[in-house]
XYZ file of C-alpha atoms in Angstrom:
427
model
C 33.956 -7.781 -55.483
C 35.236 -11.402 -55.518
C 39.005 -11.525 -55.935
C 38.596 -13.974 -58.849
C 37.103 -11.165 -60.911
C 40.012 -8.798 -60.427
C 43.067 -11.018 -60.813
C 45.627 -9.358 -63.105
C 48.371 -11.246 -64.865
C 50.809 -8.541 -63.694
C 51.992 -9.244 -60.151
C 53.869 -6.993 -57.756
C 57.509 -8.099 -57.554
C 58.733 -9.188 -54.119
C 61.452 -6.542 -54.408
C 58.967 -3.705 -55.088
C 59.467 -0.663 -52.845
C 57.030 0.103 -50.049
C 55.701 3.650 -49.738
C 54.408 5.131 -46.523
C 51.112 6.869 -46.057
C 52.618 9.321 -43.551
C 53.369 12.858 -44.680
C 56.090 15.199 -43.561
C 54.872 18.730 -42.836
C 56.420 22.166 -43.028
C 57.424 24.538 -45.774
C 56.048 25.145 -49.234
C 56.727 22.560 -51.891
C 57.373 23.385 -55.517
C 54.721 20.888 -56.657
C 52.147 18.471 -55.327
C 51.109 15.771 -57.785
C 47.722 14.169 -57.201
C 47.794 10.663 -58.665
C 50.648 8.177 -58.601
C 50.233 6.590 -62.024
C 52.582 6.876 -64.987
C 51.774 10.548 -65.622
C 52.225 11.584 -62.005
C 55.362 9.527 -61.445
C 57.034 10.576 -64.705
C 56.367 14.205 -63.784
C 57.715 13.613 -60.274
C 60.885 11.927 -61.510
C 61.805 14.644 -63.992
C 60.764 17.481 -61.664
C 62.900 16.069 -58.853
C 65.829 15.709 -61.255
C 65.356 19.385 -62.137
C 65.778 20.272 -58.459
C 62.120 20.830 -57.542
C 60.634 19.684 -54.251
C 57.794 17.294 -55.086
C 55.155 15.341 -53.181
C 53.050 12.637 -54.902
C 49.728 11.783 -53.241
C 47.833 8.670 -54.342
C 44.374 7.739 -53.067
C 45.240 4.037 -53.173
C 48.417 2.057 -53.718
C 50.968 2.743 -56.431
C 50.102 0.614 -59.469
C 46.558 -0.072 -58.302
C 44.983 2.047 -61.058
C 45.094 1.795 -64.828
C 48.860 2.379 -64.983
C 49.466 -1.039 -63.439
C 46.452 -2.786 -64.983
C 46.738 -2.014 -68.703
C 47.913 -4.303 -71.487
C 51.457 -2.935 -71.453
C 51.438 -1.884 -75.120
C 53.864 0.963 -75.782
C 52.549 2.587 -78.958
C 54.030 5.799 -80.368
C 51.817 8.453 -81.832
C 48.294 9.625 -81.192
C 44.965 8.479 -82.613
C 45.576 10.922 -85.475
C 48.260 10.949 -88.145
C 50.626 13.811 -89.094
C 48.517 15.395 -91.843
C 45.442 15.606 -89.621
C 47.430 17.083 -86.712
C 48.975 19.766 -88.929
C 45.625 20.556 -90.515
C 43.876 20.799 -87.153
C 46.516 22.638 -85.097
C 48.315 24.620 -87.801
C 51.805 24.040 -89.129
C 53.890 25.134 -86.122
C 51.836 23.510 -83.349
C 51.002 20.526 -85.586
C 54.634 19.806 -86.451
C 55.566 20.076 -82.771
C 52.803 17.588 -81.929
C 53.999 15.180 -84.622
C 57.514 15.351 -83.151
C 56.088 14.716 -79.688
C 53.966 11.808 -80.933
C 57.059 10.311 -82.545
C 58.886 10.381 -79.191
C 56.365 8.728 -76.881
C 57.591 5.125 -77.161
C 61.201 6.305 -76.891
C 60.298 8.013 -73.617
C 59.453 4.620 -72.103
C 62.330 2.563 -73.436
C 64.871 5.346 -72.813
C 63.922 5.623 -69.140
C 64.037 1.825 -68.758
C 67.568 1.868 -70.197
C 68.872 5.053 -68.602
C 67.478 4.373 -65.120
C 68.187 0.621 -65.318
C 64.594 -0.220 -64.447
C 63.798 -3.846 -63.630
C 61.017 -4.070 -66.211
C 60.440 -7.009 -68.565
C 60.074 -5.633 -72.095
C 60.313 -6.469 -75.795
C 60.696 -3.811 -78.475
C 59.795 -5.591 -81.709
C 56.892 -3.390 -82.760
C 53.116 -3.051 -82.809
C 50.783 -4.326 -85.517
C 47.553 -2.565 -86.422
C 45.621 -5.410 -88.039
C 43.085 -4.683 -90.803
C 40.007 -6.878 -91.097
C 38.329 -4.995 -94.005
C 39.432 -3.368 -97.262
C 38.504 0.029 -95.816
C 40.789 -0.560 -92.849
C 43.575 -1.701 -95.158
C 43.315 1.534 -97.168
C 43.506 3.514 -93.914
C 46.628 1.542 -92.965
C 48.208 2.366 -96.325
C 47.491 6.059 -95.802
C 49.002 5.940 -92.305
C 52.039 4.096 -93.638
C 52.572 6.707 -96.359
C 52.472 9.585 -93.872
C 54.865 8.079 -91.350
C 57.292 6.620 -93.894
C 57.625 10.068 -95.480
C 58.923 11.213 -92.095
C 61.464 8.426 -91.816
C 59.588 6.270 -89.304
C 60.524 2.586 -89.105
C 57.173 1.262 -90.331
C 55.918 -1.243 -92.891
C 52.657 -2.102 -94.649
C 51.854 -5.817 -94.281
C 50.047 -7.973 -96.814
C 47.759 -10.870 -95.953
C 50.529 -13.491 -95.924
C 52.842 -11.339 -93.803
C 50.272 -10.538 -91.133
C 49.207 -14.190 -90.969
C 52.835 -15.232 -90.404
C 53.514 -12.512 -87.802
C 50.334 -12.964 -85.764
C 49.201 -16.525 -86.445
C 45.653 -15.115 -86.314
C 42.764 -15.687 -88.693
C 40.702 -13.121 -90.534
C 43.086 -10.263 -91.409
C 43.581 -8.863 -94.919
C 46.799 -7.088 -94.002
C 47.977 -4.445 -91.573
C 50.620 -2.008 -90.499
C 53.775 -2.636 -88.470
C 55.308 0.157 -86.386
C 58.717 -1.072 -85.244
C 59.121 1.866 -82.844
C 56.630 0.228 -80.490
C 56.921 -2.579 -77.963
C 55.522 -4.216 -74.853
C 56.327 -3.980 -71.148
C 55.083 -5.284 -67.816
C 53.073 -2.165 -66.869
C 52.923 -2.837 -63.120
C 56.687 -3.336 -62.881
C 57.159 -0.166 -64.917
C 54.892 1.907 -62.672
C 56.527 0.599 -59.485
C 60.007 1.158 -60.886
C 59.122 4.730 -61.901
C 58.040 5.288 -58.303
C 61.281 3.808 -57.005
C 63.560 6.014 -59.112
C 61.405 9.100 -58.525
C 61.757 8.510 -54.786
C 65.503 7.973 -55.144
C 65.696 11.280 -57.053
C 64.125 13.088 -54.091
C 60.377 13.031 -54.755
C 58.215 12.135 -51.757
C 55.556 9.514 -52.495
C 52.624 8.733 -50.203
C 49.973 6.060 -50.704
C 46.433 5.986 -49.216
C 46.275 9.795 -49.238
C 43.113 10.889 -51.014
C 43.028 14.637 -51.696
C 39.663 16.127 -50.742
C 40.162 19.891 -51.032
C 42.183 22.465 -52.941
C 42.350 26.149 -52.036
C 44.623 28.995 -53.070
C 45.730 31.629 -50.555
C 48.237 34.407 -51.258
C 49.641 32.602 -54.269
C 50.104 29.250 -52.533
C 47.967 26.151 -52.976
C 46.711 24.402 -49.846
C 46.016 20.716 -50.389
C 43.991 18.832 -47.761
C 43.768 15.046 -47.593
C 41.133 12.733 -46.168
C 43.482 11.876 -43.308
C 43.367 15.507 -42.124
C 46.797 16.523 -43.399
C 47.312 19.840 -45.170
C 50.242 20.621 -47.439
C 51.263 23.751 -49.315
C 52.751 24.068 -52.783
C 53.420 26.608 -55.522
C 51.821 24.277 -58.105
C 49.442 21.312 -58.154
C 49.216 18.752 -60.958
C 46.069 16.635 -61.155
C 47.108 13.366 -62.792
C 44.071 11.231 -61.950
C 42.791 10.753 -65.523
C 39.999 8.117 -65.650
C 39.802 8.090 -61.832
C 39.093 11.821 -61.670
C 36.476 12.743 -59.062
C 34.928 16.036 -57.968
C 38.142 17.572 -56.602
C 38.286 20.138 -59.423
C 34.814 21.256 -60.359
C 33.751 20.219 -63.836
C 36.856 18.161 -64.692
C 35.174 14.755 -64.354
C 32.488 15.929 -66.775
C 35.066 16.474 -69.554
C 35.825 12.743 -69.953
C 33.949 9.473 -70.378
C 35.570 6.780 -68.220
C 35.217 3.308 -69.746
C 36.210 -0.107 -68.466
C 38.840 -2.039 -70.358
C 38.532 -5.753 -69.568
C 41.384 -8.231 -70.061
C 41.985 -11.955 -69.923
C 45.107 -14.098 -69.832
C 45.361 -17.765 -70.736
C 47.444 -20.401 -69.037
C 50.997 -20.471 -70.429
C 50.752 -21.799 -73.976
C 52.138 -25.228 -74.871
C 55.274 -25.032 -77.003
C 53.558 -26.423 -80.111
C 50.954 -23.620 -80.025
C 53.297 -20.852 -78.910
C 55.615 -21.347 -81.891
C 53.101 -19.959 -84.387
C 51.356 -17.283 -82.282
C 53.077 -13.878 -82.332
C 56.498 -15.515 -82.802
C 58.210 -12.119 -83.032
C 56.732 -10.818 -79.772
C 54.782 -7.909 -81.264
C 51.688 -6.291 -79.784
C 48.506 -6.182 -81.889
C 45.405 -3.980 -82.027
C 42.767 -4.652 -84.637
C 40.699 -2.309 -86.787
C 37.237 -3.151 -85.453
C 35.009 -0.398 -84.096
C 35.175 -2.159 -80.719
C 38.749 -3.252 -81.085
C 40.604 -5.969 -79.248
C 44.287 -5.797 -78.419
C 46.623 -8.634 -77.520
C 50.166 -9.788 -76.888
C 52.162 -12.535 -75.206
C 53.269 -12.154 -71.582
C 56.840 -12.890 -70.455
C 55.702 -16.246 -69.038
C 54.113 -17.293 -72.329
C 50.430 -16.510 -71.840
C 48.145 -14.861 -74.365
C 46.840 -11.585 -72.953
C 43.824 -10.044 -74.724
C 41.729 -7.004 -73.857
C 38.884 -4.866 -75.086
C 35.912 -2.805 -73.985
C 33.886 -4.252 -71.140
C 30.546 -3.463 -69.554
C 30.060 -0.032 -68.006
C 29.094 -1.489 -64.627
C 31.534 -3.366 -62.428
C 31.825 -7.065 -63.317
C 29.865 -9.562 -61.254
C 30.871 -12.920 -62.744
C 33.315 -14.566 -65.138
C 30.609 -14.274 -67.815
C 31.390 -10.549 -68.082
C 34.609 -11.525 -69.873
C 32.928 -14.011 -72.232
C 33.059 -11.609 -75.203
C 36.860 -11.555 -74.932
C 37.048 -15.342 -74.804
C 34.962 -15.465 -77.999
C 37.291 -12.926 -79.642
C 40.326 -15.001 -78.638
C 39.012 -18.215 -80.175
C 37.770 -16.366 -83.285
C 41.346 -15.239 -83.882
C 43.008 -18.420 -82.627
C 40.673 -21.438 -82.854
C 43.459 -23.684 -81.553
C 43.259 -21.910 -78.174
C 39.691 -23.060 -77.555
C 40.827 -25.684 -75.053
C 43.340 -23.471 -73.216
C 42.203 -22.338 -69.766
C 41.592 -18.659 -69.008
C 43.454 -18.192 -65.741
C 43.296 -14.414 -65.218
C 40.525 -11.842 -65.575
C 40.773 -8.178 -64.612
C 39.794 -4.660 -65.637
C 40.774 -1.003 -65.345
C 39.545 2.370 -66.512
C 40.302 4.300 -69.682
C 39.470 8.007 -70.109
C 38.130 9.181 -73.459
C 37.603 12.764 -74.564
C 35.141 13.762 -77.316
C 37.931 14.701 -79.744
C 40.115 11.681 -78.832
C 43.006 13.938 -77.793
C 44.580 14.486 -74.373
C 43.416 17.677 -72.691
C 45.567 19.969 -70.552
C 43.856 22.568 -68.368
C 45.108 25.355 -66.106
C 41.940 26.979 -64.728
C 44.024 28.931 -62.199
C 47.711 29.714 -62.220
C 49.623 26.797 -60.774
C 46.745 24.290 -60.999
C 47.237 21.964 -63.965
C 45.089 18.979 -64.921
C 45.759 16.270 -67.513
C 43.041 13.917 -68.788
C 42.407 11.677 -71.761
C 44.920 8.933 -72.567
C 42.605 7.343 -75.169
C 44.132 3.951 -74.389
C 47.723 4.972 -75.266
C 48.732 6.092 -71.823
C 51.984 4.178 -71.297
C 54.007 6.076 -73.875
C 51.909 9.222 -73.958
C 51.989 9.885 -70.219
C 55.650 8.936 -69.861
C 56.583 11.556 -72.459
C 54.081 14.125 -71.213
C 55.377 13.826 -67.647
C 58.795 15.053 -68.737
C 57.246 18.010 -70.551
C 55.069 18.791 -67.522
C 58.155 18.814 -65.294
C 59.800 21.276 -67.679
C 56.712 23.487 -67.467
C 56.739 23.392 -63.666
C 60.402 24.351 -63.650
C 60.202 27.110 -66.271
C 56.612 28.376 -66.384
C 56.960 28.343 -70.188
C 53.800 26.861 -71.748
C 55.748 26.134 -74.924
C 57.182 23.162 -73.037
C 53.748 21.534 -73.230
C 52.986 19.703 -76.481
C 49.224 20.315 -76.264
C 47.651 23.742 -75.837
C 46.144 24.637 -72.475
C 42.380 24.645 -72.925
C 39.365 25.683 -70.830
C 37.461 23.032 -68.874
C 34.319 22.345 -70.928
C 31.869 19.741 -69.687
C 30.522 17.266 -72.230
C 26.879 18.231 -72.918
C 24.414 15.919 -71.155
C 27.346 14.193 -69.466
C 25.086 12.341 -67.035
C 23.553 10.511 -69.997
C 26.798 10.071 -71.938
C 27.735 6.690 -70.472
C 24.284 5.318 -71.285
C 24.787 6.465 -74.861
C 28.286 4.997 -74.993
C 27.002 1.642 -73.727
C 24.349 1.633 -76.467
C 26.941 2.593 -79.081
C 29.248 -0.234 -77.987
C 26.419 -2.744 -78.424
C 25.602 -1.332 -81.876
C 29.248 -1.293 -83.002
C 29.747 -4.889 -81.846
C 26.821 -5.906 -84.034
C 28.277 -4.042 -87.045
C 31.670 -5.675 -86.435
C 30.000 -9.082 -86.407
C 28.456 -8.445 -89.842
C 31.864 -7.491 -91.285
C 33.527 -10.798 -90.522
């Protein structure tokens, strides 16, 4: 693929740590973590701090996957609100999930503060922007539920959202001040650095090709021919899940999230566009999300084609969305285009599986992975240390393949086209 079509706005700092691909052999580890993204690294950090011996194995380079390629929005909560969670999971489990959902943004900003991570961030909130009356009613319902629990949130009217975003076309929205934005690549690399400093071993370019359990110990073989042993294995590959654990890849639909970044905005334009530094997601069926970068660019993302991109035209729908929202940006150059993968589950919830004792898999960020996986990693580390499943916020569930999975992506692609058309009619 031409480099021009995978050129993220997030760049690896010159001071970023280097991780070896060599492995040290001997002995049985407490845990091997397959996947060095936010979930894997958060688990590794907290497990190492709890005194466990941990090895992280990543098939590529740290930050190369979605953890370093996303929009850097740190949004608390799940796709569902408190009343739905309690109704679906029951009062005890539902209340615990609401408490967990409340904590996910804190998990990111607390670790940045406590570990003194070199991560550019702003914590001024996230706006869910409503473009229809139906969406505005949904925002009011969400606001009611979270305000009743003391969350720092606010319903926005048309004038307020226009002033806060500078964008056209919104009737109102919802501000969650618990949220914020980060540089996701810096965050991922810094998590790796502090996890390594805490004692976790981290190896890049080590694709795991086989898992086997013998006499209570997991044997993990890599493509390089190495074999390691551990009491537990955590699969934290999410949207990049392959056939390592039979059936797991068939439980998710991996989608591409495409993003663009403008040239740094001139001062006269920048003054009225997201002046408070919030992140925004809109209410469309095929939503777009956007923010400003630390160097003053507009960064906007949304669903892209299912196939890999082949030209700059594959990002044209995002450029149209940008100028629909901000007509004044029509003459500003698009300097960066890139993409990553997002894993969706049919019920839009993360799934935790333990098909055999000591083999745990986590899939399904639903596009909220920065906060969700940071918080879940700490809970996973507690589970590894204690064996107490109550440490996990979500119930352990069986691996169930999506029916007709081979055709699911075709159906999703058709649905995206249909939803885009419906969104266009609602303008």
